[in-house]
XYZ file of C-alpha atoms in Angstrom:
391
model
C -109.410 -62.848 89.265
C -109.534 -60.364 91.757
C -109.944 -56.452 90.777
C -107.252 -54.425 92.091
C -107.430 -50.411 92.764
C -104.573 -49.993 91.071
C -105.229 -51.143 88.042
C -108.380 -49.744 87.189
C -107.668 -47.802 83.953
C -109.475 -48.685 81.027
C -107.345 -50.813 78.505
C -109.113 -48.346 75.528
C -106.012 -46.613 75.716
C -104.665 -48.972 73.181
C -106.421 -47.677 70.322
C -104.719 -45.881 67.629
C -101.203 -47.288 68.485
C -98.926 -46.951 65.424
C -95.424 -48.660 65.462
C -92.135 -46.116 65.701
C -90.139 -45.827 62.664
C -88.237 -48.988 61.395
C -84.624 -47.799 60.894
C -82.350 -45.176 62.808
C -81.498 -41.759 61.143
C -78.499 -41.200 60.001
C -75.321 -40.312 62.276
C -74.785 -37.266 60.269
C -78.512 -35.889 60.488
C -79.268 -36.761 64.507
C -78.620 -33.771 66.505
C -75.376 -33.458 68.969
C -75.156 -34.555 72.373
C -76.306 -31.740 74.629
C -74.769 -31.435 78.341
C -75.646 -29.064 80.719
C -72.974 -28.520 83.772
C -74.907 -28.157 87.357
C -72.854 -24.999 87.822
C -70.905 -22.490 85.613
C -67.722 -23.260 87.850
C -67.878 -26.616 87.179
C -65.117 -27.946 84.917
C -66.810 -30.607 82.223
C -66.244 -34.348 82.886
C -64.902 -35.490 79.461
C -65.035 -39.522 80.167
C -69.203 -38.809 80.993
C -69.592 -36.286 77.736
C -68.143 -39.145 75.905
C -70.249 -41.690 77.346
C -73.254 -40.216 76.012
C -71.681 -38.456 73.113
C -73.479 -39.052 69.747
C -76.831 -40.579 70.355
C -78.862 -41.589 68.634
C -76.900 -44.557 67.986
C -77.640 -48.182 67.507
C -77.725 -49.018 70.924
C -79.861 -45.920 72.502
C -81.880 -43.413 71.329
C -81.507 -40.884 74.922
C -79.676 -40.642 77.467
C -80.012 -38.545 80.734
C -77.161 -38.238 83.520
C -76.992 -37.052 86.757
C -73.814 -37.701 88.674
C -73.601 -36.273 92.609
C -72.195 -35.930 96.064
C -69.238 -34.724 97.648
C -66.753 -35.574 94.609
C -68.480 -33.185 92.087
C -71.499 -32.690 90.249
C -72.345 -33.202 86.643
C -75.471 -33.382 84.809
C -75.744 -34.221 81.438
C -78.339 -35.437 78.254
C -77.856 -36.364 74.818
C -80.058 -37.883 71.575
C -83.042 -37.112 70.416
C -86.959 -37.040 71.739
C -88.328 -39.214 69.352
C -86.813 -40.057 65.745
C -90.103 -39.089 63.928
C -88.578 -34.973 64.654
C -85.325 -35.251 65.467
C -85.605 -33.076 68.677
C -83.358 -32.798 71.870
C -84.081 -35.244 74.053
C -85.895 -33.777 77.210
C -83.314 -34.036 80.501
C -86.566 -33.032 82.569
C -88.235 -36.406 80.738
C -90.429 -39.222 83.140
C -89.225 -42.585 82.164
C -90.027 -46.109 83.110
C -87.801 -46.851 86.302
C -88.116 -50.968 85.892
C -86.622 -52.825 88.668
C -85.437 -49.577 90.451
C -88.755 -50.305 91.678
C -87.842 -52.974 93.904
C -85.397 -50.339 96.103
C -88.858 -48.504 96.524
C -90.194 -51.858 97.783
C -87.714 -53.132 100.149
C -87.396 -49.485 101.629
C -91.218 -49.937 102.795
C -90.747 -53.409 103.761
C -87.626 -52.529 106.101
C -90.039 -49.542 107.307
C -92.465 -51.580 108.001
C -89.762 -54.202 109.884
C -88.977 -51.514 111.843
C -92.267 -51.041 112.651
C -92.726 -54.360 114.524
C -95.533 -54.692 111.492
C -93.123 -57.422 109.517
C -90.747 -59.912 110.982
C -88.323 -60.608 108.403
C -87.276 -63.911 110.096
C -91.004 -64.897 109.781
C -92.456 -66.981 107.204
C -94.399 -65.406 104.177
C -96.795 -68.045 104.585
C -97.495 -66.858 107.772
C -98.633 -63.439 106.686
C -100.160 -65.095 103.274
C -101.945 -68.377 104.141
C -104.530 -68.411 101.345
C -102.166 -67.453 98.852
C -98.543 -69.213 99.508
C -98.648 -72.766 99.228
C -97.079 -75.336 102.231
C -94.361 -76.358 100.034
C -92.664 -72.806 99.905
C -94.072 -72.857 104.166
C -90.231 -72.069 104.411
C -89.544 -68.634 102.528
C -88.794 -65.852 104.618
C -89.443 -62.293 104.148
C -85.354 -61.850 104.317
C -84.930 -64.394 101.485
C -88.099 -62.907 99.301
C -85.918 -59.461 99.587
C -82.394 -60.712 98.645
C -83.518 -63.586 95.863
C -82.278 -66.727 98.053
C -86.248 -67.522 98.162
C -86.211 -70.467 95.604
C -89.614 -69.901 94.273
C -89.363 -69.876 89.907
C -90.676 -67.261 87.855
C -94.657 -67.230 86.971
C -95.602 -68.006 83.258
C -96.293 -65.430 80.572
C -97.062 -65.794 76.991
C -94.450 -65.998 74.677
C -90.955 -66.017 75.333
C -89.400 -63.664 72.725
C -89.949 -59.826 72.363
C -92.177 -59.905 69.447
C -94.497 -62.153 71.682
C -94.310 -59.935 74.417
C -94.886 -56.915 71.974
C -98.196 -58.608 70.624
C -99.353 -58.797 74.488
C -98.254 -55.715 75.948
C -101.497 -54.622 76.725
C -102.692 -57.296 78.690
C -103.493 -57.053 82.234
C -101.072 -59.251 84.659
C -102.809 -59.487 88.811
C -99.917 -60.000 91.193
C -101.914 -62.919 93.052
C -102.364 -64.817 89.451
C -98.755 -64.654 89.025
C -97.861 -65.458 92.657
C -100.383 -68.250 92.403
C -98.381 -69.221 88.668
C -94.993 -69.017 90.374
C -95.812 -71.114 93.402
C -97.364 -73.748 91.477
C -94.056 -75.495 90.324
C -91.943 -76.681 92.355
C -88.985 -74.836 94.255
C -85.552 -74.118 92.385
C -83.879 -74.863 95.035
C -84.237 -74.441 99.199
C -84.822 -71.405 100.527
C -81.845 -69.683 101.683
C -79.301 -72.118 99.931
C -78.695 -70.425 96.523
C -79.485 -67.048 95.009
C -81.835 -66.200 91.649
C -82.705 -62.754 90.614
C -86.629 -63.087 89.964
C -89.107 -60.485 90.358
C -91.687 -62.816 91.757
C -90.255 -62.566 95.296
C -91.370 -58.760 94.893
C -94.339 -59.202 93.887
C -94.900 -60.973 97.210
C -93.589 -58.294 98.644
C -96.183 -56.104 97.828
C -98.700 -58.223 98.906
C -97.193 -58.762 102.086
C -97.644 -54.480 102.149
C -100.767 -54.661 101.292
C -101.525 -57.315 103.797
C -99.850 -56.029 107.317
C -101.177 -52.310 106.099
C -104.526 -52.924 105.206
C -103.871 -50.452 102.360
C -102.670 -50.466 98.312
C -99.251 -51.126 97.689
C -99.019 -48.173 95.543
C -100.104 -45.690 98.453
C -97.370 -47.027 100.663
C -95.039 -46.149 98.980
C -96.860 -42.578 98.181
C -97.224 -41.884 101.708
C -93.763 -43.450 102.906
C -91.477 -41.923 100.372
C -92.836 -40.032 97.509
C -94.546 -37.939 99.848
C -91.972 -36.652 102.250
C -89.086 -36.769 99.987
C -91.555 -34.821 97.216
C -91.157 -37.069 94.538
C -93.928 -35.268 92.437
C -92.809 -36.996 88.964
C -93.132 -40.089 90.221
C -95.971 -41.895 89.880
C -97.224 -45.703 89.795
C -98.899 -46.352 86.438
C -101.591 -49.085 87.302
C -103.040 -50.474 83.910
C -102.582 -47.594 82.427
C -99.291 -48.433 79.538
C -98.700 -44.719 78.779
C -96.098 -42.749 80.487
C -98.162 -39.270 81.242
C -96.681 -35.943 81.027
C -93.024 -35.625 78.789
C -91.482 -37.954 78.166
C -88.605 -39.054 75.647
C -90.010 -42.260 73.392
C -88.454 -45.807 73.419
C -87.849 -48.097 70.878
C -87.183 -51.642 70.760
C -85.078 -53.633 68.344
C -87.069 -56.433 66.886
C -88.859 -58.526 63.869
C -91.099 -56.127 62.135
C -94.278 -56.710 60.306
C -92.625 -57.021 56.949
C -90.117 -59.570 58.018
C -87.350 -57.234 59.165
C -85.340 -56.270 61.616
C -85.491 -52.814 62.829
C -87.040 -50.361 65.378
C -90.343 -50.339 66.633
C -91.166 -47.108 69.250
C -92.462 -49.110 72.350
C -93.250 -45.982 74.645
C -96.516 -47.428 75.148
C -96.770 -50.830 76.913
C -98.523 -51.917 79.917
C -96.148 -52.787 82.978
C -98.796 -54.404 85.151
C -96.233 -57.975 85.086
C -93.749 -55.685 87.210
C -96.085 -54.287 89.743
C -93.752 -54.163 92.986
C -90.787 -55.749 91.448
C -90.664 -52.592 88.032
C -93.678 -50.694 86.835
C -92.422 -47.458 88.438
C -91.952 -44.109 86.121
C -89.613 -41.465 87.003
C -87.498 -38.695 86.457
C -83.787 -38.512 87.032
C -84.007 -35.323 89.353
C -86.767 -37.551 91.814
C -84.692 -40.035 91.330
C -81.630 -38.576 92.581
C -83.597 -36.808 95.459
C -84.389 -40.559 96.587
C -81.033 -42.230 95.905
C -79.517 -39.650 98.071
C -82.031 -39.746 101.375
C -81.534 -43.448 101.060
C -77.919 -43.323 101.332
C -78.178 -40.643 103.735
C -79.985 -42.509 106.101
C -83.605 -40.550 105.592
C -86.182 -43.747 104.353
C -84.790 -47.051 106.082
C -83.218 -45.598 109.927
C -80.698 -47.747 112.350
C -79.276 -51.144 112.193
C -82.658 -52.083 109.630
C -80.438 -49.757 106.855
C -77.485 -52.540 106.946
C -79.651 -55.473 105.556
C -79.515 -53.422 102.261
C -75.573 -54.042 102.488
C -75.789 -57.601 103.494
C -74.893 -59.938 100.824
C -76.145 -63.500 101.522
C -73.194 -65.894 101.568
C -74.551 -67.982 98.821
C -74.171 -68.248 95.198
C -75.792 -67.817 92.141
C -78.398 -70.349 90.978
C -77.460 -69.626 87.403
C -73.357 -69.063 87.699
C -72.488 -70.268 90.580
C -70.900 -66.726 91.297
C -70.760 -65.428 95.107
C -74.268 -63.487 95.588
C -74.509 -59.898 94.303
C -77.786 -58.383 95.757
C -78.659 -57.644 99.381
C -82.442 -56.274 100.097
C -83.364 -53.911 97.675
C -79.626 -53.392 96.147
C -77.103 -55.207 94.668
C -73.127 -54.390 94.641
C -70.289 -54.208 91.994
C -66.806 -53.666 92.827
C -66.150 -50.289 90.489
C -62.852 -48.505 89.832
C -61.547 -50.833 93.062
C -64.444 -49.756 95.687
C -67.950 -50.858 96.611
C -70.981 -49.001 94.830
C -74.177 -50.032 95.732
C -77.523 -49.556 93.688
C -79.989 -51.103 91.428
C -80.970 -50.628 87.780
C -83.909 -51.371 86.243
C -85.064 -52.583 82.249
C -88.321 -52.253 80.764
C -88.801 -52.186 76.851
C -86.926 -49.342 75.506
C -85.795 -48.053 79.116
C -82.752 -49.249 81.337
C -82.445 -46.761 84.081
C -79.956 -46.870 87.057
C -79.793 -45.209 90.561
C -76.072 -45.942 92.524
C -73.672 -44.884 95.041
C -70.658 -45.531 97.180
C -71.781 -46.625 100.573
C -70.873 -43.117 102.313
C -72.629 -41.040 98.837
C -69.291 -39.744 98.098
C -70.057 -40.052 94.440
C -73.889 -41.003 93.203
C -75.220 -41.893 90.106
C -78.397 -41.501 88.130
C -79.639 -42.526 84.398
C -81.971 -42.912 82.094
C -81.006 -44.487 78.790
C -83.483 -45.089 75.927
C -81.866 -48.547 75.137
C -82.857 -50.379 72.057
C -81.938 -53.193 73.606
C -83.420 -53.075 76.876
C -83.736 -56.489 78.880
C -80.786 -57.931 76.479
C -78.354 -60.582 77.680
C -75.923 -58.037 78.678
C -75.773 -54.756 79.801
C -76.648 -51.801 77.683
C -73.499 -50.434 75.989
C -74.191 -46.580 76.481
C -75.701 -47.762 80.087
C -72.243 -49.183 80.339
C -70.132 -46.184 79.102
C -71.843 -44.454 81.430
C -71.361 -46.628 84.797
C -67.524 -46.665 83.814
C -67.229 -42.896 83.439
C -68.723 -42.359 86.681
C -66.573 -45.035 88.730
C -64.081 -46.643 86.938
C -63.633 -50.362 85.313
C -64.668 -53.736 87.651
């Protein structure tokens, strides 16, 4: 297996690790939501301080709001730190960004298509002979970007959380799992069907790495955390702690005695997301980069419309019409278009969204207990419909 830069920290972080607390605190003893207005002339949004009212609650133990642009501004948290104290969450809090990662990637990519450096018409063979096997010779760059690539998920042991839990600190190498992915055979043909997977990310990175000559990680450093001054931001490697304050994460699952309750999972490796979710943020950065994005600042000219370009296909698993372009995906919200991408990762769902002209944006962080669940998070969800309305 090859060595990678990136991931490079020891794995003796592990040591020591002691599982969170097993059952919420009471409703009555958790503190009250806390919200803090941007300005002292701004009038409170009452649907958004009831979104995130009353944490902790079964479904999240945090959450941390930032809503933006030319319709008003609201910032908000609620819940606790950890349950151990009891404590205010931390609104200033780094969290793990999961698949608001991949906005991150495709903004390079479409830099780097700009560029003349990547063709996204051209074959990711053609850039990755030694690595992507003749019988995906017909996956695109385009269709690696907007899921309409075909190629199935890569294996990883176990399939339920507690079997994830038990190997959260091993090490994942994105050509392993490329190598995994492409050694089944295609889903379906490239370009006929849509399936969200974060394997055609992963490629992505490569295909960075490849056409730069350089990490993945310092791409993305030098494209966009750099010049927009993301400075809480930061690519984790193998490292599964999230440094400097954060709020802590539990999970929902089968404890050691046989039940079910809450395990605190700040600390797990996110080396299986690489390029497609192992990204750590804050929502201030966050918001910083949702709003050059939509403003035009990271992916410039007629490259800026494939991240509004839904492929007329539909989805492998639904049969639905398509619902992500390159890098973002679309909901129709309180009867308009908003555009963004959020992201799971145990004990974190985050979000970043906006309307197409950032009339009203939209960042979270929500310490879900039920992060990577069959549905959305319900405070996650509260929270969506309190900035823009029912679908």
């Amino acid at each position: 297996m090859k060595t990678r830069t990136s991931l490079l920290t020891a794995a003796v972080l592990v040591a020591g690790i002691a599982a969170g607390p097993s059952v919420l605190p009471a409703a009555a003893s958790a503190p009250p939501a806390t919200t803090a207005r941007a300005t002292a002339e701004q009038a409170p949004n009452t649907a958004l301080e009831t979104a995130i009212a009353g944490l902790p609650t079964a479904d999240a133990t945090a959450a941390l709001v930032r809503v933006g642009g030319k319709e008003g501004v609201w910032r908000g948290s609620s819940g606790v730190h950890d349950l151990r104290t009891g404590r205010p969450a931390d609104p200033a809090a780094r969290f793990r960004a999961g698949s608001v990662t991949k906005v991150f990637t495709a903004a390079v990519a479409l830099q780097l298509a700009a560029e003349g450096r990547l063709d996204l018409d051209r074959s990711a063979r053609s850039y990755l002979p030694d690595l992507i096997p003749a019988s995906y010779a017909g996956v695109t760059v385009r269709q690696l970007l907007n899921h309409t690539h075909g190629i199935p998920a890569p294996d990883f042991p176990g399939t339920t959380v507690e079997e994830a839990y038990a190997n959260r600190f091993r090490i994942h190498d994105p050509e392993d799992m490329v190598r995994s992915a492409t050694s089944k055979k295609p889903e379906f043909a490239p370009g006929e069907r849509q399936h969200y997977l974060n394997i055609g990310y992963t490629i992505a990175g490569l295909l960075i790495e490849r056409v730069t000559h350089d990490s993945y990680e310092h791409q993305v450093a030098r494209r966009v955390l750099g010049p927009l001054g993301l400075r809480d931001t930061y690519f984790p490697g193998a490292n599964p702690r999230i440094t400097g304050p954060h709020n802590h994460g539990y999970q929902t699952m089968r404890l050691d005695d046989g039940t079910a309750g809450l395990r605190d999972v700040s600390v797990w490796g996110t080396t299986d997301g690489w390029a497609a979710g192992d990204l750590v943020s804050t929502t201030a950065d966050l918001e910083r980069f949702t709003n050059a994005l939509f403003g035009g600042r990271i992916v410039r000219g007629p490259l800026m419309d494939e991240m509004f370009t839904l492929p007329e296909v539909t989805d492998f698993g639904t049969g639905e019409p398509a619902a992500y372009a390159v890098g973002l995906s679309m909901k129709v919200l309180g009867g308009r278009e908003v555009w963004g991408k959020t992201g799971g990762r145990w004990g974190y769902n985050a979000a970043i969204a906006s309307t197409r002209g950032g009339s009203r944006t939209l960042v979270y962080s929500v310490n879900s207990t039920d992060a990577k669940g069959q549905g959305m998070n319900r405070t996650a969800e509260k929270i969506m419909v309190a900035a823009y309305g029912r679908p």
